Each structure stands twice: as structure tokens, then as C-alpha cells.
Amino acid sequence: EVQLLESGGGLVQPGGSLRLSCAASGFIFSNFAMSWVRQAPGEGLEWVSSITGSGDSTSYADSVKGRFTVSRANSRNTLYLQMNNLRVEDTAIYYCAKDTSAMDVWGQGTTVTVSS
Amino acid sequence: SYVLTQPPSVSVAPGKTARITCGGNDIGRKSVHWYQQIPGQAPVLVISYDTDRPSGIPERFSGSTSGSTATLTISRVEAGDEADYYCQVWDRPSGHPVFGGGTKLTVL
């Protein structure tokens, strides 16, 4: 069964850092680009970042550029999102998704709350 | 950057047909994907590449594009179809995905 499982969310103060992980199973992880998508409370879906299957190319939304870093460990079938200098407006559920232009598999999400 | 416009809400009676639109400049030249998000759950892909239905998605779900509008059509609507629906495209100039604002489908 194809599955994605996020972890690493939590409560952090403004200016703090968190690292999210997304464990993949059921498919050849290194063959596929992956994306992070977030959803603020009561809001819609917002693309955050993407990384190619090999990890040699990344892209970021302007709202997180310079603060977030996406990476992957294909040997461990794991995707990461390092989030630094967090802001209140980064509060959201963060989803990882297998990205083939269409995001055909999603994790259940991990919640990040940025608050003092 | 590229903008996709969806109506905030659509209401439909059970058994009827719901149509959810997604507008964007030259959207007919892009591949449009649709997601269903039931409250409290992760999004699920229901239509890819304008018209393709992933395995496990009922035939009641279909997609189309015409001019500057893409449409998700849900036939014989059921109570379980009540959810938020999002359209998405890959914006080549910016090199990243773009989501519409979402449409809340209410089954009366």
C-alpha cells in the first residue's frame, strides 16, 4: 500500500525552528518528486515547496523562501522540511504529497503551531 | 503569479448534479487536477489531467475544460460528497503548483 506519514509538528515560539519528516512506503521513493502543502486554520491549500526525485532541484513559495529548506534521504525513503525563523502565519497543517504534477498520494498531515 | 478562481460555495440536492468551476487565464492549455477534502481529512485526488479518474474514484466524478474554465462535475450527488474541492495546475512560468481557493460543496 502506498503511504506517506508525516511527523515532527508541534508548538514553537516565533523565531523558532522545527524539522518535519515524511516517511514514504509502497512505491519507489527516488523516482518521484515530492511536495509540501500547508493549510492554515479555516483556509485553503497553499503549496510550500517541492523537490525532484534525485533531490538536485528544489523550489519554494515566496512566503517561505530563505526560511524553509526541503531535502530528502532516498536511502531512508524520507522527505524533510527544515523550518527556521518561524512566524505566527506559518501556523498550519503541513502535508507531504507525492507529486507527478497531480498530487496523487497525501499524508495525513502534521500540525505546526507558532505562538508565544 | 497565476491565479485560479473558484466559487466559495455550491449547494445541491441529493441525487442532482453539482458543477464546480475553476477559472484561469488560458486554463485550457494547462492540465487541471481536482482534489476532494472531507472536513478533518487530507485531500484526495479525484480528477487528474483534466478528465482522468484515479482508481477507486466513482464514475460519478468527471472533469472537463472549455475556454478559460475547468469544471468538476459530480453526478447523482450523495451526502458523502459534502466536502471542499480544490483545483490545481502546474504553472510553468513560476515552476510550481498553484491551487484554487477551494469550493465548499453543501448537500442540502
mmCIF file with all atom_site columns, N, CA, C and O in Angstrom, chain A residues 35 37 39 43-47 50 59 95 99-104 106-108, chain B residues 31 33 35 37 41-45 48-49 86 88 90 95-97 99-101:
data_model
loop_
_atom_site.group_PDB
_atom_site.id
_atom_site.type_symbol
_atom_site.label_atom_id
_atom_site.label_alt_id
_atom_site.label_comp_id
_atom_site.label_asym_id
_atom_site.label_entity_id
_atom_site.label_seq_id
_atom_site.pdbx_PDB_ins_code
_atom_site.Cartn_x
_atom_site.Cartn_y
_atom_site.Cartn_z
_atom_site.occupancy
_atom_site.B_iso_or_equiv
_atom_site.pdbx_formal_charge
_atom_site.auth_seq_id
_atom_site.auth_comp_id
_atom_site.auth_asym_id
_atom_site.auth_atom_id
_atom_site.pdbx_PDB_model_num
ATOM 1   N N  . SER A 1 35  ? 6.259   17.056 -2.695  1.00 0.00 ? 35  SER A N  1
ATOM 2   C CA . SER A 1 35  ? 5.910   18.427 -2.336  1.00 0.00 ? 35  SER A CA 1
ATOM 3   C C  . SER A 1 35  ? 5.400   18.510 -0.910  1.00 0.00 ? 35  SER A C  1
ATOM 4   O O  . SER A 1 35  ? 4.896   17.531 -0.364  1.00 0.00 ? 35  SER A O  1
ATOM 5   N N  . VAL A 1 37  ? 2.641   20.836 1.197   1.00 0.00 ? 37  VAL A N  1
ATOM 6   C CA . VAL A 1 37  ? 1.489   21.716 1.057   1.00 0.00 ? 37  VAL A CA 1
ATOM 7   C C  . VAL A 1 37  ? 0.950   21.984 2.449   1.00 0.00 ? 37  VAL A C  1
ATOM 8   O O  . VAL A 1 37  ? 0.882   21.068 3.264   1.00 0.00 ? 37  VAL A O  1
ATOM 9   N N  . GLN A 1 39  ? -2.010  24.055 5.137   1.00 0.00 ? 39  GLN A N  1
ATOM 10  C CA . GLN A 1 39  ? -3.365  24.560 5.239   1.00 0.00 ? 39  GLN A CA 1
ATOM 11  C C  . GLN A 1 39  ? -3.530  25.247 6.588   1.00 0.00 ? 39  GLN A C  1
ATOM 12  O O  . GLN A 1 39  ? -3.565  24.580 7.619   1.00 0.00 ? 39  GLN A O  1
ATOM 13  N N  . GLU A 1 43  ? -8.516  27.842 6.257   1.00 0.00 ? 43  GLU A N  1
ATOM 14  C CA . GLU A 1 43  ? -8.103  28.357 4.951   1.00 0.00 ? 43  GLU A CA 1
ATOM 15  C C  . GLU A 1 43  ? -7.941  27.235 3.936   1.00 0.00 ? 43  GLU A C  1
ATOM 16  O O  . GLU A 1 43  ? -8.137  26.046 4.244   1.00 0.00 ? 43  GLU A O  1
ATOM 17  N N  . GLY A 1 44  ? -7.546  27.627 2.702   1.00 0.00 ? 44  GLY A N  1
ATOM 18  C CA . GLY A 1 44  ? -7.366  26.660 1.639   1.00 0.00 ? 44  GLY A CA 1
ATOM 19  C C  . GLY A 1 44  ? -5.957  26.076 1.611   1.00 0.00 ? 44  GLY A C  1
ATOM 20  O O  . GLY A 1 44  ? -5.145  26.299 2.516   1.00 0.00 ? 44  GLY A O  1
ATOM 21  N N  . LEU A 1 45  ? -5.684  25.329 0.561   1.00 0.00 ? 45  LEU A N  1
ATOM 22  C CA . LEU A 1 45  ? -4.390  24.684 0.396   1.00 0.00 ? 45  LEU A CA 1
ATOM 23  C C  . LEU A 1 45  ? -3.379  25.667 -0.184  1.00 0.00 ? 45  LEU A C  1
ATOM 24  O O  . LEU A 1 45  ? -3.688  26.420 -1.108  1.00 0.00 ? 45  LEU A O  1
ATOM 25  N N  . GLU A 1 46  ? -2.164  25.633 0.370   1.00 0.00 ? 46  GLU A N  1
ATOM 26  C CA . GLU A 1 46  ? -1.085  26.503 -0.110  1.00 0.00 ? 46  GLU A CA 1
ATOM 27  C C  . GLU A 1 46  ? 0.158   25.659 -0.357  1.00 0.00 ? 46  GLU A C  1
ATOM 28  O O  . GLU A 1 46  ? 0.676   25.027 0.564   1.00 0.00 ? 46  GLU A O  1
ATOM 29  N N  . TRP A 1 47  ? 0.646   25.648 -1.582  1.00 0.00 ? 47  TRP A N  1
ATOM 30  C CA . TRP A 1 47  ? 1.888   24.961 -1.888  1.00 0.00 ? 47  TRP A CA 1
ATOM 31  C C  . TRP A 1 47  ? 3.040   25.646 -1.164  1.00 0.00 ? 47  TRP A C  1
ATOM 32  O O  . TRP A 1 47  ? 3.127   26.883 -1.125  1.00 0.00 ? 47  TRP A O  1
ATOM 33  N N  . SER A 1 50  ? 8.796   22.062 -3.208  1.00 0.00 ? 50  SER A N  1
ATOM 34  C CA . SER A 1 50  ? 8.894   20.815 -3.959  1.00 0.00 ? 50  SER A CA 1
ATOM 35  C C  . SER A 1 50  ? 10.352  20.444 -4.147  1.00 0.00 ? 50  SER A C  1
ATOM 36  O O  . SER A 1 50  ? 11.241  21.303 -4.111  1.00 0.00 ? 50  SER A O  1
ATOM 37  N N  . SER A 1 59  ? 12.269  23.985 -5.066  1.00 0.00 ? 59  SER A N  1
ATOM 38  C CA . SER A 1 59  ? 11.567  25.241 -5.283  1.00 0.00 ? 59  SER A CA 1
ATOM 39  C C  . SER A 1 59  ? 10.736  25.568 -4.046  1.00 0.00 ? 59  SER A C  1
ATOM 40  O O  . SER A 1 59  ? 10.363  24.659 -3.286  1.00 0.00 ? 59  SER A O  1
ATOM 41  N N  . TYR A 1 95  ? 1.148   19.018 4.973   1.00 0.00 ? 95  TYR A N  1
ATOM 42  C CA . TYR A 1 95  ? 1.013   17.739 4.296   1.00 0.00 ? 95  TYR A CA 1
ATOM 43  C C  . TYR A 1 95  ? 2.187   17.513 3.354   1.00 0.00 ? 95  TYR A C  1
ATOM 44  O O  . TYR A 1 95  ? 2.630   18.452 2.674   1.00 0.00 ? 95  TYR A O  1
ATOM 45  N N  . ASP A 1 99  ? 4.250   13.870 -5.911  1.00 0.00 ? 99  ASP A N  1
ATOM 46  C CA . ASP A 1 99  ? 3.919   14.888 -6.901  1.00 0.00 ? 99  ASP A CA 1
ATOM 47  C C  . ASP A 1 99  ? 4.314   14.446 -8.302  1.00 0.00 ? 99  ASP A C  1
ATOM 48  O O  . ASP A 1 99  ? 5.492   14.373 -8.643  1.00 0.00 ? 99  ASP A O  1
ATOM 49  N N  . THR A 1 100 ? 3.315   14.142 -9.111  1.00 0.00 ? 100 THR A N  1
ATOM 50  C CA . THR A 1 100 ? 3.558   13.816 -10.514 1.00 0.00 ? 100 THR A CA 1
ATOM 51  C C  . THR A 1 100 ? 2.851   14.847 -11.388 1.00 0.00 ? 100 THR A C  1
ATOM 52  O O  . THR A 1 100 ? 2.278   14.507 -12.407 1.00 0.00 ? 100 THR A O  1
ATOM 53  N N  . SER A 1 101 ? 2.891   16.100 -10.980 1.00 0.00 ? 101 SER A N  1
ATOM 54  C CA . SER A 1 101 ? 2.068   17.208 -11.472 1.00 0.00 ? 101 SER A CA 1
ATOM 55  C C  . SER A 1 101 ? 0.732   17.151 -10.734 1.00 0.00 ? 101 SER A C  1
ATOM 56  O O  . SER A 1 101 ? 0.338   18.119 -10.088 1.00 0.00 ? 101 SER A O  1
ATOM 57  N N  . ALA A 1 102 ? 0.056   16.027 -10.811 1.00 0.00 ? 102 ALA A N  1
ATOM 58  C CA . ALA A 1 102 ? -1.045  15.770 -9.875  1.00 0.00 ? 102 ALA A CA 1
ATOM 59  C C  . ALA A 1 102 ? -0.447  15.187 -8.595  1.00 0.00 ? 102 ALA A C  1
ATOM 60  O O  . ALA A 1 102 ? 0.464   14.373 -8.649  1.00 0.00 ? 102 ALA A O  1
ATOM 61  N N  . MET A 1 103 ? -0.978  15.605 -7.471  1.00 0.00 ? 103 MET A N  1
ATOM 62  C CA . MET A 1 103 ? -0.508  15.074 -6.177  1.00 0.00 ? 103 MET A CA 1
ATOM 63  C C  . MET A 1 103 ? -1.396  13.887 -5.844  1.00 0.00 ? 103 MET A C  1
ATOM 64  O O  . MET A 1 103 ? -2.495  14.056 -5.296  1.00 0.00 ? 103 MET A O  1
ATOM 65  N N  . ASP A 1 104 ? -0.906  12.694 -6.173  1.00 0.00 ? 104 ASP A N  1
ATOM 66  C CA . ASP A 1 104 ? -1.785  11.539 -6.147  1.00 0.00 ? 104 ASP A CA 1
ATOM 67  C C  . ASP A 1 104 ? -1.792  10.777 -4.839  1.00 0.00 ? 104 ASP A C  1
ATOM 68  O O  . ASP A 1 104 ? -2.627  9.898  -4.654  1.00 0.00 ? 104 ASP A O  1
ATOM 69  N N  . TRP A 1 106 ? -1.282  11.623 -0.525  1.00 0.00 ? 106 TRP A N  1
ATOM 70  C CA . TRP A 1 106 ? -1.084  12.617 0.524   1.00 0.00 ? 106 TRP A CA 1
ATOM 71  C C  . TRP A 1 106 ? -0.913  11.911 1.862   1.00 0.00 ? 106 TRP A C  1
ATOM 72  O O  . TRP A 1 106 ? -1.528  10.862 2.104   1.00 0.00 ? 106 TRP A O  1
ATOM 73  N N  . GLY A 1 107 ? -0.114  12.496 2.737   1.00 0.00 ? 107 GLY A N  1
ATOM 74  C CA . GLY A 1 107 ? -0.073  12.033 4.108   1.00 0.00 ? 107 GLY A CA 1
ATOM 75  C C  . GLY A 1 107 ? -1.247  12.582 4.894   1.00 0.00 ? 107 GLY A C  1
ATOM 76  O O  . GLY A 1 107 ? -2.066  13.341 4.361   1.00 0.00 ? 107 GLY A O  1
ATOM 77  N N  . GLN A 1 108 ? -1.313  12.221 6.142   1.00 0.00 ? 108 GLN A N  1
ATOM 78  C CA . GLN A 1 108 ? -2.431  12.656 6.997   1.00 0.00 ? 108 GLN A CA 1
ATOM 79  C C  . GLN A 1 108 ? -2.204  14.046 7.580   1.00 0.00 ? 108 GLN A C  1
ATOM 80  O O  . GLN A 1 108 ? -3.129  14.648 8.110   1.00 0.00 ? 108 GLN A O  1
ATOM 81  N N  . SER B 2 31  ? -2.887  21.389 -17.620 1.00 0.00 ? 31  SER B N  1
ATOM 82  C CA . SER B 2 31  ? -3.537  20.204 -17.060 1.00 0.00 ? 31  SER B CA 1
ATOM 83  C C  . SER B 2 31  ? -4.107  20.565 -15.693 1.00 0.00 ? 31  SER B C  1
ATOM 84  O O  . SER B 2 31  ? -3.384  21.072 -14.832 1.00 0.00 ? 31  SER B O  1
ATOM 85  N N  . HIS B 2 33  ? -6.012  19.511 -12.162 1.00 0.00 ? 33  HIS B N  1
ATOM 86  C CA . HIS B 2 33  ? -6.244  18.411 -11.230 1.00 0.00 ? 33  HIS B CA 1
ATOM 87  C C  . HIS B 2 33  ? -7.237  18.880 -10.177 1.00 0.00 ? 33  HIS B C  1
ATOM 88  O O  . HIS B 2 33  ? -7.249  20.063 -9.803  1.00 0.00 ? 33  HIS B O  1
ATOM 89  N N  . TYR B 2 35  ? -9.111  18.006 -6.292  1.00 0.00 ? 35  TYR B N  1
ATOM 90  C CA . TYR B 2 35  ? -8.983  17.311 -5.017  1.00 0.00 ? 35  TYR B CA 1
ATOM 91  C C  . TYR B 2 35  ? -10.253 17.491 -4.197  1.00 0.00 ? 35  TYR B C  1
ATOM 92  O O  . TYR B 2 35  ? -10.854 18.569 -4.200  1.00 0.00 ? 35  TYR B O  1
ATOM 93  N N  . GLN B 2 37  ? -11.553 17.323 -0.254  1.00 0.00 ? 37  GLN B N  1
ATOM 94  C CA . GLN B 2 37  ? -11.109 17.308 1.137   1.00 0.00 ? 37  GLN B CA 1
ATOM 95  C C  . GLN B 2 37  ? -12.323 17.291 2.053   1.00 0.00 ? 37  GLN B C  1
ATOM 96  O O  . GLN B 2 37  ? -12.982 18.318 2.236   1.00 0.00 ? 37  GLN B O  1
ATOM 97  N N  . GLN B 2 41  ? -9.928  15.663 7.179   1.00 0.00 ? 41  GLN B N  1
ATOM 98  C CA . GLN B 2 41  ? -9.136  14.660 6.479   1.00 0.00 ? 41  GLN B CA 1
ATOM 99  C C  . GLN B 2 41  ? -8.176  15.321 5.496   1.00 0.00 ? 41  GLN B C  1
ATOM 100 O O  . GLN B 2 41  ? -8.297  16.506 5.177   1.00 0.00 ? 41  GLN B O  1
ATOM 101 N N  . ALA B 2 42  ? -7.228  14.535 5.011   1.00 0.00 ? 42  ALA B N  1
ATOM 102 C CA . ALA B 2 42  ? -6.292  15.026 3.997   1.00 0.00 ? 42  ALA B CA 1
ATOM 103 C C  . ALA B 2 42  ? -6.985  15.082 2.635   1.00 0.00 ? 42  ALA B C  1
ATOM 104 O O  . ALA B 2 42  ? -7.969  14.375 2.392   1.00 0.00 ? 42  ALA B O  1
ATOM 105 N N  . PRO B 2 43  ? -6.492  15.912 1.735   1.00 0.00 ? 43  PRO B N  1
ATOM 106 C CA . PRO B 2 43  ? -7.049  15.949 0.373   1.00 0.00 ? 43  PRO B CA 1
ATOM 107 C C  . PRO B 2 43  ? -6.855  14.615 -0.336  1.00 0.00 ? 43  PRO B C  1
ATOM 108 O O  . PRO B 2 43  ? -5.913  13.865 -0.051  1.00 0.00 ? 43  PRO B O  1
ATOM 109 N N  . VAL B 2 44  ? -7.772  14.356 -1.265  1.00 0.00 ? 44  VAL B N  1
ATOM 110 C CA . VAL B 2 44  ? -7.716  13.157 -2.108  1.00 0.00 ? 44  VAL B CA 1
ATOM 111 C C  . VAL B 2 44  ? -7.865  13.588 -3.562  1.00 0.00 ? 44  VAL B C  1
ATOM 112 O O  . VAL B 2 44  ? -8.759  14.380 -3.887  1.00 0.00 ? 44  VAL B O  1
ATOM 113 N N  . LEU B 2 45  ? -7.010  13.070 -4.426  1.00 0.00 ? 45  LEU B N  1
ATOM 114 C CA . LEU B 2 45  ? -7.102  13.375 -5.856  1.00 0.00 ? 45  LEU B CA 1
ATOM 115 C C  . LEU B 2 45  ? -8.322  12.666 -6.435  1.00 0.00 ? 45  LEU B C  1
ATOM 116 O O  . LEU B 2 45  ? -8.445  11.445 -6.318  1.00 0.00 ? 45  LEU B O  1
ATOM 117 N N  . SER B 2 48  ? -7.478  13.886 -12.418 1.00 0.00 ? 48  SER B N  1
ATOM 118 C CA . SER B 2 48  ? -6.164  14.352 -12.847 1.00 0.00 ? 48  SER B CA 1
ATOM 119 C C  . SER B 2 48  ? -6.175  14.630 -14.347 1.00 0.00 ? 48  SER B C  1
ATOM 120 O O  . SER B 2 48  ? -6.974  14.056 -15.088 1.00 0.00 ? 48  SER B O  1
ATOM 121 N N  . TYR B 2 49  ? -5.272  15.497 -14.768 1.00 0.00 ? 49  TYR B N  1
ATOM 122 C CA . TYR B 2 49  ? -5.106  15.804 -16.191 1.00 0.00 ? 49  TYR B CA 1
ATOM 123 C C  . TYR B 2 49  ? -6.459  16.042 -16.868 1.00 0.00 ? 49  TYR B C  1
ATOM 124 O O  . TYR B 2 49  ? -6.786  15.432 -17.885 1.00 0.00 ? 49  TYR B O  1
ATOM 125 N N  . TYR B 2 86  ? -10.834 21.465 -4.474  1.00 0.00 ? 86  TYR B N  1
ATOM 126 C CA . TYR B 2 86  ? -9.794  22.376 -4.930  1.00 0.00 ? 86  TYR B CA 1
ATOM 127 C C  . TYR B 2 86  ? -9.330  21.989 -6.340  1.00 0.00 ? 86  TYR B C  1
ATOM 128 O O  . TYR B 2 86  ? -9.107  20.802 -6.612  1.00 0.00 ? 86  TYR B O  1
ATOM 129 N N  . GLN B 2 88  ? -6.198  22.564 -9.206  1.00 0.00 ? 88  GLN B N  1
ATOM 130 C CA . GLN B 2 88  ? -4.754  22.813 -9.147  1.00 0.00 ? 88  GLN B CA 1
ATOM 131 C C  . GLN B 2 88  ? -4.156  22.647 -10.543 1.00 0.00 ? 88  GLN B C  1
ATOM 132 O O  . GLN B 2 88  ? -4.558  21.764 -11.290 1.00 0.00 ? 88  GLN B O  1
ATOM 133 N N  . TRP B 2 90  ? -0.144  23.147 -12.736 1.00 0.00 ? 90  TRP B N  1
ATOM 134 C CA . TRP B 2 90  ? 1.284   23.414 -12.651 1.00 0.00 ? 90  TRP B CA 1
ATOM 135 C C  . TRP B 2 90  ? 1.525   24.657 -13.495 1.00 0.00 ? 90  TRP B C  1
ATOM 136 O O  . TRP B 2 90  ? 1.257   24.655 -14.690 1.00 0.00 ? 90  TRP B O  1
ATOM 137 N N  . GLY B 2 95  ? 7.132   27.737 -12.238 1.00 0.00 ? 95  GLY B N  1
ATOM 138 C CA . GLY B 2 95  ? 7.737   26.447 -11.928 1.00 0.00 ? 95  GLY B CA 1
ATOM 139 C C  . GLY B 2 95  ? 7.195   25.782 -10.687 1.00 0.00 ? 95  GLY B C  1
ATOM 140 O O  . GLY B 2 95  ? 7.895   24.993 -10.034 1.00 0.00 ? 95  GLY B O  1
ATOM 141 N N  . HIS B 2 96  ? 5.931   26.114 -10.322 1.00 0.00 ? 96  HIS B N  1
ATOM 142 C CA . HIS B 2 96  ? 5.393   25.446 -9.142  1.00 0.00 ? 96  HIS B CA 1
ATOM 143 C C  . HIS B 2 96  ? 3.879   25.283 -9.247  1.00 0.00 ? 96  HIS B C  1
ATOM 144 O O  . HIS B 2 96  ? 3.236   25.913 -10.097 1.00 0.00 ? 96  HIS B O  1
ATOM 145 N N  . PRO B 2 97  ? 3.319   24.424 -8.390  1.00 0.00 ? 97  PRO B N  1
ATOM 146 C CA . PRO B 2 97  ? 1.867   24.204 -8.416  1.00 0.00 ? 97  PRO B CA 1
ATOM 147 C C  . PRO B 2 97  ? 1.119   25.419 -7.890  1.00 0.00 ? 97  PRO B C  1
ATOM 148 O O  . PRO B 2 97  ? 1.628   26.180 -7.063  1.00 0.00 ? 97  PRO B O  1
ATOM 149 N N  . PHE B 2 99  ? -2.911  26.332 -6.437  1.00 0.00 ? 99  PHE B N  1
ATOM 150 C CA . PHE B 2 99  ? -4.235  25.829 -6.050  1.00 0.00 ? 99  PHE B CA 1
ATOM 151 C C  . PHE B 2 99  ? -5.264  26.941 -6.179  1.00 0.00 ? 99  PHE B C  1
ATOM 152 O O  . PHE B 2 99  ? -4.961  28.115 -5.930  1.00 0.00 ? 99  PHE B O  1
ATOM 153 N N  . GLY B 2 100 ? -6.484  26.555 -6.523  1.00 0.00 ? 100 GLY B N  1
ATOM 154 C CA . GLY B 2 100 ? -7.597  27.473 -6.408  1.00 0.00 ? 100 GLY B CA 1
ATOM 155 C C  . GLY B 2 100 ? -7.961  27.657 -4.945  1.00 0.00 ? 100 GLY B C  1
ATOM 156 O O  . GLY B 2 100 ? -7.483  26.925 -4.078  1.00 0.00 ? 100 GLY B O  1
ATOM 157 N N  . GLY B 2 101 ? -8.829  28.621 -4.675  1.00 0.00 ? 101 GLY B N  1
ATOM 158 C CA . GLY B 2 101 ? -9.179  28.941 -3.297  1.00 0.00 ? 101 GLY B CA 1
ATOM 159 C C  . GLY B 2 101 ? -10.095 27.934 -2.629  1.00 0.00 ? 101 GLY B C  1
ATOM 160 O O  . GLY B 2 101 ? -10.282 27.982 -1.407  1.00 0.00 ? 101 GLY B O  1
#
